[in-house]
C-alpha cells in the first residue's frame, strides 16, 4: 500500500487472494482500500494492522494465528472469521464495523469501537480490562444479534466501559440468543458524558451484571439477572419496563446480603420474578429483603419462582417506592 514515509497511491486497492503472514513484528495493510479472499495470519506474537478500510461486502475475511489483528479503520459488510487463537483488536479512534457478521473473538480495551447497521456476534467480545477502558458505540438504531457473548470488564476505579448508544432517539436491541455479562459495566449513555440522553435498550437475550448502571430506558423481554453473588447492585437511571416474557432474577444470601435493583424513574412490572438463594442460606420468618426501589410503580409480577424457601414463604410486599420480600 502507501509507504509510511510517503509515496505510493493513497487510492490504490490491495486484493489478497493468497496468504499474508506477519511473523515476529508487524505488517501494515495500507492501501486506499483492502480486500481479502485468502488468509491473513499473524504468528509468533506478531501484529497484522489494517490502516485503511476493508471492503468485505459479500465476502468472508479469514484471520488466523496466535497474534493480534489490529483494526484502525472500517470493515464493511460480510463475515469475519477469527480462527485459532488470533484476536481482532480495535486500535485508534476511527475503528468501525459496518454491518458485519463476526465469527470469532474481538477485544476492545483502551479503545473505542463504533458499530453501524447492526452486528452479528458469534464469538466473544471482551470490553475493557487492565489495559484500559473499552467503549463500544452503537451509531443508529440496530440489533446486537448472533449467539455470542459480550463480557463487560470495567475495572474497579473506572466507570466508562460498556455498550453505549451514540444518538438521541436510537434503540439498541440485544438479540434473543445473545448474552451480555460481567462484574461491572455500563449500558446506554456514557456516565462520563457523551452518547444519547434519549435512548432505549431492549433485552431479548440475557443481561447479567453485578455492578454498574443502565443509563437508558430499559425494556426486559428476556432474562435480566442482577448479579449472581448475592450482593450485586445495578442502577437504572431511567424507566424500567418488564414485558410478559421477561424474567428478573434476584439473589439472596446470608448476613443480610442480597441483590438490589434501583430504578430512578417509573417501574412497569409484568412477567416473572425469579428468586435464587445461596446454597448456604435459608431465610427465617420475619426476614425482609428490599430488592427493588423505584420512583413510581405500575403493574406487578404475574409469576413468582423460588419464593418457597424451606419452611418459609417469601411474600411480595409492594410499597410506595420499593418492593420487599418478606419471609413468613
CSV table of C-alpha atoms in Angstrom, one decimal:
chain,number,residue,atom,x,y,z
A,1,UNK,CA,0.0,0.0,0.0
A,2,UNK,CA,1.1,3.5,0.8
A,3,UNK,CA,4.6,4.0,2.1
A,4,UNK,CA,4.6,5.2,5.7
A,5,UNK,CA,7.3,7.7,4.7
A,6,UNK,CA,5.4,8.9,1.7
A,7,UNK,CA,5.0,7.5,-1.8
A,8,UNK,CA,2.6,5.0,-3.2
A,9,UNK,CA,-1.0,5.5,-4.1
A,10,UNK,CA,-3.5,6.6,-1.4
A,11,UNK,CA,-6.3,5.5,-3.7
A,12,UNK,CA,-4.9,2.1,-4.6
A,13,UNK,CA,-6.6,-1.2,-3.9
A,14,UNK,CA,-4.9,-4.2,-2.3
A,15,UNK,CA,-6.6,-7.6,-3.1
A,16,UNK,CA,-5.2,-10.7,-1.3
A,17,UNK,CA,-6.1,-14.0,-2.9
A,18,UNK,CA,-3.4,-15.9,-1.2
A,19,UNK,CA,-1.8,-15.7,2.3
A,20,UNK,CA,-0.3,-12.7,4.0
A,21,UNK,CA,1.6,-13.8,7.1
A,22,UNK,CA,3.1,-11.4,9.7
A,23,UNK,CA,6.0,-13.0,11.7
A,24,UNK,CA,7.6,-11.6,14.8
A,25,UNK,CA,6.9,-7.9,14.2
A,26,UNK,CA,4.1,-6.3,12.1
A,27,UNK,CA,2.7,-6.0,8.6
A,28,UNK,CA,0.7,-2.9,7.8
A,29,UNK,CA,-2.1,-3.1,5.1
A,30,UNK,CA,-2.0,0.5,4.0
A,31,UNK,CA,-3.7,0.7,0.5
A,32,UNK,CA,-6.6,3.0,0.0
A,33,UNK,CA,-8.9,0.0,0.2
A,34,UNK,CA,-8.2,-3.6,1.2
A,35,UNK,CA,-10.0,-6.8,0.3
A,36,UNK,CA,-9.0,-10.4,1.0
A,37,UNK,CA,-10.5,-13.6,-0.2
A,38,UNK,CA,-7.5,-15.5,1.1
A,39,UNK,CA,-5.9,-15.8,4.5
A,40,UNK,CA,-4.4,-13.2,6.8
A,41,UNK,CA,-2.3,-14.6,9.5
A,42,UNK,CA,-0.2,-13.3,12.5
A,43,UNK,CA,2.1,-15.7,14.3
A,44,UNK,CA,4.9,-15.6,16.9
A,45,UNK,CA,3.3,-12.7,18.7
A,46,UNK,CA,3.3,-10.6,15.5
A,47,UNK,CA,0.7,-8.0,14.5
A,48,UNK,CA,-1.2,-7.5,11.3
A,49,UNK,CA,-2.5,-4.0,11.1
A,50,UNK,CA,-5.4,-2.7,8.9
A,51,UNK,CA,-4.6,1.0,8.4
A,52,UNK,CA,-7.3,1.6,5.7
A,53,UNK,CA,-10.9,0.4,5.1
A,54,UNK,CA,-11.6,-3.2,4.3
A,55,UNK,CA,-14.3,-3.8,1.7
A,56,UNK,CA,-15.7,-7.1,2.8
A,57,UNK,CA,-19.1,-6.8,1.1
A,58,UNK,CA,-20.5,-10.3,0.2
A,59,UNK,CA,-17.2,-11.8,1.2
A,60,UNK,CA,-15.6,-13.8,4.1
A,61,UNK,CA,-12.5,-12.3,5.7
A,62,UNK,CA,-10.4,-15.0,7.4
A,63,UNK,CA,-8.0,-14.0,10.1
A,64,UNK,CA,-5.7,-16.7,11.7
A,65,UNK,CA,-2.8,-17.3,14.0
A,66,UNK,CA,-2.0,-16.5,17.6
A,67,UNK,CA,-1.2,-12.8,17.3
A,68,UNK,CA,-3.1,-9.6,17.3
A,69,UNK,CA,-5.0,-8.4,14.2
A,70,UNK,CA,-5.2,-4.6,14.8
A,71,UNK,CA,-8.0,-2.7,13.1
A,72,UNK,CA,-7.5,1.1,12.7
A,73,UNK,CA,-10.3,1.7,10.2
A,74,UNK,CA,-13.5,0.2,8.9
A,75,UNK,CA,-14.6,-3.3,8.0
A,76,UNK,CA,-17.6,-3.0,5.7
A,77,UNK,CA,-20.0,-5.9,5.5
A,78,UNK,CA,-19.6,-9.6,5.0
A,79,UNK,CA,-18.4,-12.2,7.5
A,80,UNK,CA,-15.2,-12.0,9.6
A,81,UNK,CA,-13.8,-15.4,10.8
A,82,UNK,CA,-11.2,-15.1,13.6
A,83,UNK,CA,-9.6,-18.6,13.9
A,84,UNK,CA,-7.1,-20.4,16.1
A,85,UNK,CA,-6.1,-18.0,18.9
A,86,UNK,CA,-6.0,-14.8,16.9
A,87,UNK,CA,-7.8,-11.8,18.4
A,88,UNK,CA,-9.2,-8.8,16.4
A,89,UNK,CA,-8.5,-5.7,18.4
A,90,UNK,CA,-9.5,-2.1,17.5
A,91,UNK,CA,-6.7,0.4,17.7
A,92,UNK,CA,-7.2,4.2,17.2
A,93,UNK,CA,-10.3,6.4,17.3
A,94,UNK,CA,-11.9,5.7,13.9
A,95,UNK,CA,-12.4,1.9,14.2
A,96,UNK,CA,-15.8,0.8,12.8
A,97,UNK,CA,-17.7,-2.4,12.0
A,98,UNK,CA,-20.4,-1.7,9.4
A,99,UNK,CA,-23.0,-4.4,9.0
A,100,UNK,CA,-20.5,-7.2,9.9
A,101,UNK,CA,-21.0,-10.9,11.0
A,102,UNK,CA,-18.2,-11.6,13.5
A,103,UNK,CA,-17.4,-15.3,13.8
A,104,UNK,CA,-14.6,-15.2,16.4
A,105,UNK,CA,-13.2,-13.2,19.3
A,106,UNK,CA,-12.9,-9.4,19.5
A,107,UNK,CA,-11.2,-7.4,22.2
A,108,UNK,CA,-11.9,-3.7,22.9
A,109,UNK,CA,-9.8,-2.3,25.6
A,110,UNK,CA,-8.1,1.1,25.8
A,111,UNK,CA,-10.0,1.8,22.6
A,112,UNK,CA,-13.4,2.8,21.0
A,113,UNK,CA,-15.3,0.7,18.5
A,114,UNK,CA,-18.2,2.2,16.5
A,115,UNK,CA,-20.9,-0.2,15.2
A,116,UNK,CA,-23.2,0.7,12.4
A,117,UNK,CA,-26.0,-1.2,10.6
A,118,UNK,CA,-26.0,-4.0,13.2
A,119,UNK,CA,-23.5,-6.5,14.5
A,120,UNK,CA,-24.0,-10.3,14.4
A,121,UNK,CA,-21.6,-11.7,17.0
A,122,UNK,CA,-21.0,-15.5,17.1
A,123,UNK,CA,-17.9,-15.3,19.3
A,124,UNK,CA,-16.7,-13.5,22.4
A,125,UNK,CA,-16.5,-9.7,22.7
A,126,UNK,CA,-14.4,-8.5,25.7
A,127,UNK,CA,-14.9,-4.9,26.5
A,128,UNK,CA,-12.5,-3.2,28.9
A,129,UNK,CA,-9.7,-4.8,31.0
A,130,UNK,CA,-6.4,-4.0,32.8
A,131,UNK,CA,-5.1,-2.3,29.7
A,132,UNK,CA,-7.7,0.4,29.8
A,133,UNK,CA,-11.4,1.4,29.3
A,134,UNK,CA,-13.3,-0.1,26.4
A,135,UNK,CA,-16.3,1.5,24.7
A,136,UNK,CA,-18.5,0.1,22.0
A,137,UNK,CA,-20.6,2.8,20.5
A,138,UNK,CA,-23.8,1.9,18.6
A,139,UNK,CA,-24.4,4.5,15.9
A,140,UNK,CA,-28.1,4.3,14.9
A,141,UNK,CA,-31.0,2.0,15.9
A,142,UNK,CA,-29.8,-1.5,15.5
A,143,UNK,CA,-29.6,-5.1,16.9
A,144,UNK,CA,-26.8,-6.9,18.5
A,145,UNK,CA,-27.6,-10.4,17.2
A,146,UNK,CA,-26.0,-13.8,17.0
A,147,UNK,CA,-25.3,-16.4,19.6
A,148,UNK,CA,-22.2,-14.8,21.2
A,149,UNK,CA,-21.2,-13.4,24.5
A,150,UNK,CA,-20.2,-9.8,25.5
A,151,UNK,CA,-18.1,-9.6,28.6
A,152,UNK,CA,-18.0,-6.2,30.3
A,153,UNK,CA,-14.8,-5.9,32.3
A,154,UNK,CA,-14.7,-2.5,33.8
A,155,UNK,CA,-12.1,-2.1,36.4
A,156,UNK,CA,-13.0,-1.0,40.0
A,157,UNK,CA,-11.8,2.6,39.6
A,158,UNK,CA,-13.4,3.5,36.3
A,159,UNK,CA,-16.9,3.9,35.0
A,160,UNK,CA,-16.9,4.2,31.3
A,161,UNK,CA,-16.6,0.7,29.9
A,162,UNK,CA,-19.7,-0.6,28.3
A,163,UNK,CA,-22.1,-0.8,25.3
A,164,UNK,CA,-23.0,2.8,24.6
A,165,UNK,CA,-25.7,4.5,22.4
A,166,UNK,CA,-24.5,7.4,20.5
A,167,UNK,CA,-27.6,9.3,19.1
A,168,UNK,CA,-30.8,10.6,20.6
A,169,UNK,CA,-33.8,8.5,19.9
A,170,UNK,CA,-31.8,5.4,19.0
A,171,UNK,CA,-32.6,1.9,20.3
A,172,UNK,CA,-30.2,-1.0,20.9
A,173,UNK,CA,-31.8,-4.4,20.9
A,174,UNK,CA,-29.9,-7.3,22.4
A,175,UNK,CA,-31.0,-10.4,20.4
A,176,UNK,CA,-32.6,-13.4,21.9
A,177,UNK,CA,-29.5,-15.7,21.7
A,178,UNK,CA,-27.1,-13.1,22.9
A,179,UNK,CA,-25.5,-12.8,26.4
A,180,UNK,CA,-24.2,-9.6,27.9
A,181,UNK,CA,-22.5,-10.3,31.2
A,182,UNK,CA,-19.7,-9.0,33.6
A,183,UNK,CA,-18.9,-8.0,37.1
A,184,UNK,CA,-19.1,-4.3,36.2
A,185,UNK,CA,-20.2,-2.3,33.1
A,186,UNK,CA,-22.5,0.3,31.6
A,187,UNK,CA,-25.3,0.2,29.1
A,188,UNK,CA,-26.7,3.2,27.3
A,189,UNK,CA,-25.4,6.7,27.9
A,190,UNK,CA,-21.8,7.1,29.0
A,191,UNK,CA,-21.7,8.1,32.7
A,192,UNK,CA,-18.9,10.5,32.0
A,193,UNK,CA,-20.7,12.3,29.2
A,194,UNK,CA,-21.3,11.5,25.6
A,195,UNK,CA,-23.9,9.4,24.0
A,196,UNK,CA,-27.7,9.8,23.8
A,197,UNK,CA,-29.7,11.3,26.6
A,198,UNK,CA,-32.9,9.9,25.0
A,199,UNK,CA,-32.3,6.3,24.1
A,200,UNK,CA,-33.6,2.9,24.8
A,201,UNK,CA,-32.3,-0.7,25.3
A,202,UNK,CA,-34.4,-3.7,24.7
A,203,UNK,CA,-33.1,-7.0,26.1
A,204,UNK,CA,-34.4,-10.2,24.4
A,205,UNK,CA,-31.4,-12.3,25.4
A,206,UNK,CA,-29.5,-12.4,28.7
A,207,UNK,CA,-28.1,-9.4,30.6
A,208,UNK,CA,-26.2,-10.2,33.8
A,209,UNK,CA,-24.3,-7.6,35.7
A,210,UNK,CA,-23.2,-7.3,39.3
A,211,UNK,CA,-22.3,-3.6,39.4
A,212,UNK,CA,-22.7,-0.6,37.1
A,213,UNK,CA,-25.6,1.2,35.5
A,214,UNK,CA,-28.1,1.2,32.7
A,215,UNK,CA,-28.4,4.8,31.6
A,216,UNK,CA,-31.2,4.5,29.1
A,217,UNK,CA,-34.9,3.3,29.1
A,218,UNK,CA,-34.6,-0.4,29.7
A,219,UNK,CA,-37.1,-3.0,28.5
A,220,UNK,CA,-36.6,-6.6,29.6
A,221,UNK,CA,-38.2,-9.2,27.4
A,222,UNK,CA,-35.5,-11.8,28.1
A,223,UNK,CA,-33.6,-12.7,31.3
A,224,UNK,CA,-32.2,-9.9,33.4
A,225,UNK,CA,-30.0,-11.3,36.1
A,226,UNK,CA,-28.9,-8.9,38.8
A,227,UNK,CA,-25.6,-10.2,40.0
A,228,UNK,CA,-25.3,-13.8,40.9
A,229,UNK,CA,-23.2,-13.1,44.0
A,230,UNK,CA,-25.9,-12.1,46.5
A,231,UNK,CA,-24.6,-8.5,46.9
A,232,UNK,CA,-25.0,-7.0,43.4
A,233,UNK,CA,-26.3,-3.5,42.9
A,234,UNK,CA,-27.5,-2.3,39.5
A,235,UNK,CA,-28.9,1.2,38.9
A,236,UNK,CA,-31.2,2.0,36.1
A,237,UNK,CA,-31.1,5.8,35.6
A,238,UNK,CA,-34.3,5.9,33.6
A,239,UNK,CA,-37.5,3.9,33.2
A,240,UNK,CA,-37.7,0.1,33.6
A,241,UNK,CA,-40.3,-1.9,31.8
A,242,UNK,CA,-40.6,-5.7,32.0
A,243,UNK,CA,-42.7,-7.4,29.4
A,244,UNK,CA,-44.8,-10.6,29.9
A,245,UNK,CA,-41.9,-12.7,28.5
A,246,UNK,CA,-39.3,-11.1,30.8
A,247,UNK,CA,-37.7,-12.7,33.8
A,248,UNK,CA,-36.0,-10.6,36.5
A,249,UNK,CA,-33.6,-12.8,38.7
A,250,UNK,CA,-32.6,-11.6,42.2
A,251,UNK,CA,-30.3,-13.5,44.6
A,252,UNK,CA,-30.5,-13.7,48.4
A,253,UNK,CA,-27.6,-14.6,50.7
A,254,UNK,CA,-26.6,-14.8,54.3
A,255,UNK,CA,-25.8,-11.9,56.7
A,256,UNK,CA,-28.4,-9.7,55.1
A,257,UNK,CA,-26.7,-9.8,51.7
A,258,UNK,CA,-29.0,-9.6,48.7
A,259,UNK,CA,-29.0,-8.3,45.1
A,260,UNK,CA,-30.6,-4.9,44.6
A,261,UNK,CA,-32.1,-3.1,41.6
A,262,UNK,CA,-32.5,0.7,41.9
A,263,UNK,CA,-34.7,2.5,39.3
A,264,UNK,CA,-34.7,6.3,39.2
A,265,UNK,CA,-38.0,6.6,37.4
A,266,UNK,CA,-41.1,4.5,36.8
A,267,UNK,CA,-41.0,0.7,37.1
A,268,UNK,CA,-43.6,-1.1,34.9
A,269,UNK,CA,-43.7,-4.7,36.1
A,270,UNK,CA,-45.0,-7.8,34.3
A,271,UNK,CA,-43.7,-11.3,33.7
A,272,UNK,CA,-41.6,-13.3,36.2
A,273,UNK,CA,-39.6,-12.6,39.3
A,274,UNK,CA,-37.2,-15.4,40.0
A,275,UNK,CA,-35.6,-15.6,43.5
A,276,UNK,CA,-32.4,-17.5,43.9
A,277,UNK,CA,-30.9,-18.2,47.3
A,278,UNK,CA,-27.3,-19.0,48.2
A,279,UNK,CA,-26.7,-22.7,49.0
A,280,UNK,CA,-25.5,-21.7,52.5
A,281,UNK,CA,-28.6,-19.6,53.3
A,282,UNK,CA,-32.2,-20.1,54.3
A,283,UNK,CA,-34.3,-17.1,55.3
A,284,UNK,CA,-36.1,-17.1,58.7
A,285,UNK,CA,-39.6,-15.9,59.4
A,286,UNK,CA,-39.6,-12.1,59.7
A,287,UNK,CA,-36.7,-11.5,57.4
A,288,UNK,CA,-37.2,-8.7,54.9
A,289,UNK,CA,-35.2,-8.0,51.7
A,290,UNK,CA,-35.7,-4.7,49.9
A,291,UNK,CA,-34.8,-5.9,46.4
A,292,UNK,CA,-36.3,-3.1,44.2
A,293,UNK,CA,-36.6,0.6,44.7
A,294,UNK,CA,-38.3,3.0,42.2
A,295,UNK,CA,-39.8,6.4,41.9
A,296,UNK,CA,-43.3,5.2,40.9
A,297,UNK,CA,-44.8,1.8,40.1
A,298,UNK,CA,-47.2,0.4,37.5
A,299,UNK,CA,-48.2,-3.2,37.3
A,300,UNK,CA,-47.0,-6.3,39.1
A,301,UNK,CA,-45.2,-9.5,38.5
A,302,UNK,CA,-47.5,-12.2,37.3
A,303,UNK,CA,-45.4,-15.2,38.2
A,304,UNK,CA,-43.0,-15.9,41.1
A,305,UNK,CA,-40.3,-18.6,41.0
A,306,UNK,CA,-38.3,-19.6,44.1
A,307,UNK,CA,-40.5,-17.9,46.8
A,308,UNK,CA,-41.0,-21.2,48.7
A,309,UNK,CA,-37.8,-21.3,50.8
A,310,UNK,CA,-37.8,-24.4,53.0
A,311,UNK,CA,-40.1,-23.7,56.0
A,312,UNK,CA,-41.0,-20.2,55.0
A,313,UNK,CA,-42.5,-18.4,52.0
A,314,UNK,CA,-41.2,-15.1,50.6
A,315,UNK,CA,-44.2,-12.9,50.0
A,316,UNK,CA,-44.0,-9.8,47.8
A,317,UNK,CA,-44.7,-6.5,49.6
A,318,UNK,CA,-45.3,-3.7,47.1
A,319,UNK,CA,-44.7,-0.4,48.8
A,320,UNK,CA,-44.8,3.2,47.6
A,321,UNK,CA,-41.2,3.3,46.4
A,322,UNK,CA,-40.0,-0.2,46.7
A,323,UNK,CA,-40.6,-4.0,46.6
A,324,UNK,CA,-39.6,-6.1,49.6
A,325,UNK,CA,-39.6,-9.9,50.0
A,326,UNK,CA,-41.0,-10.8,53.4
A,327,UNK,CA,-40.4,-14.3,54.9
A,328,UNK,CA,-43.4,-15.7,56.7
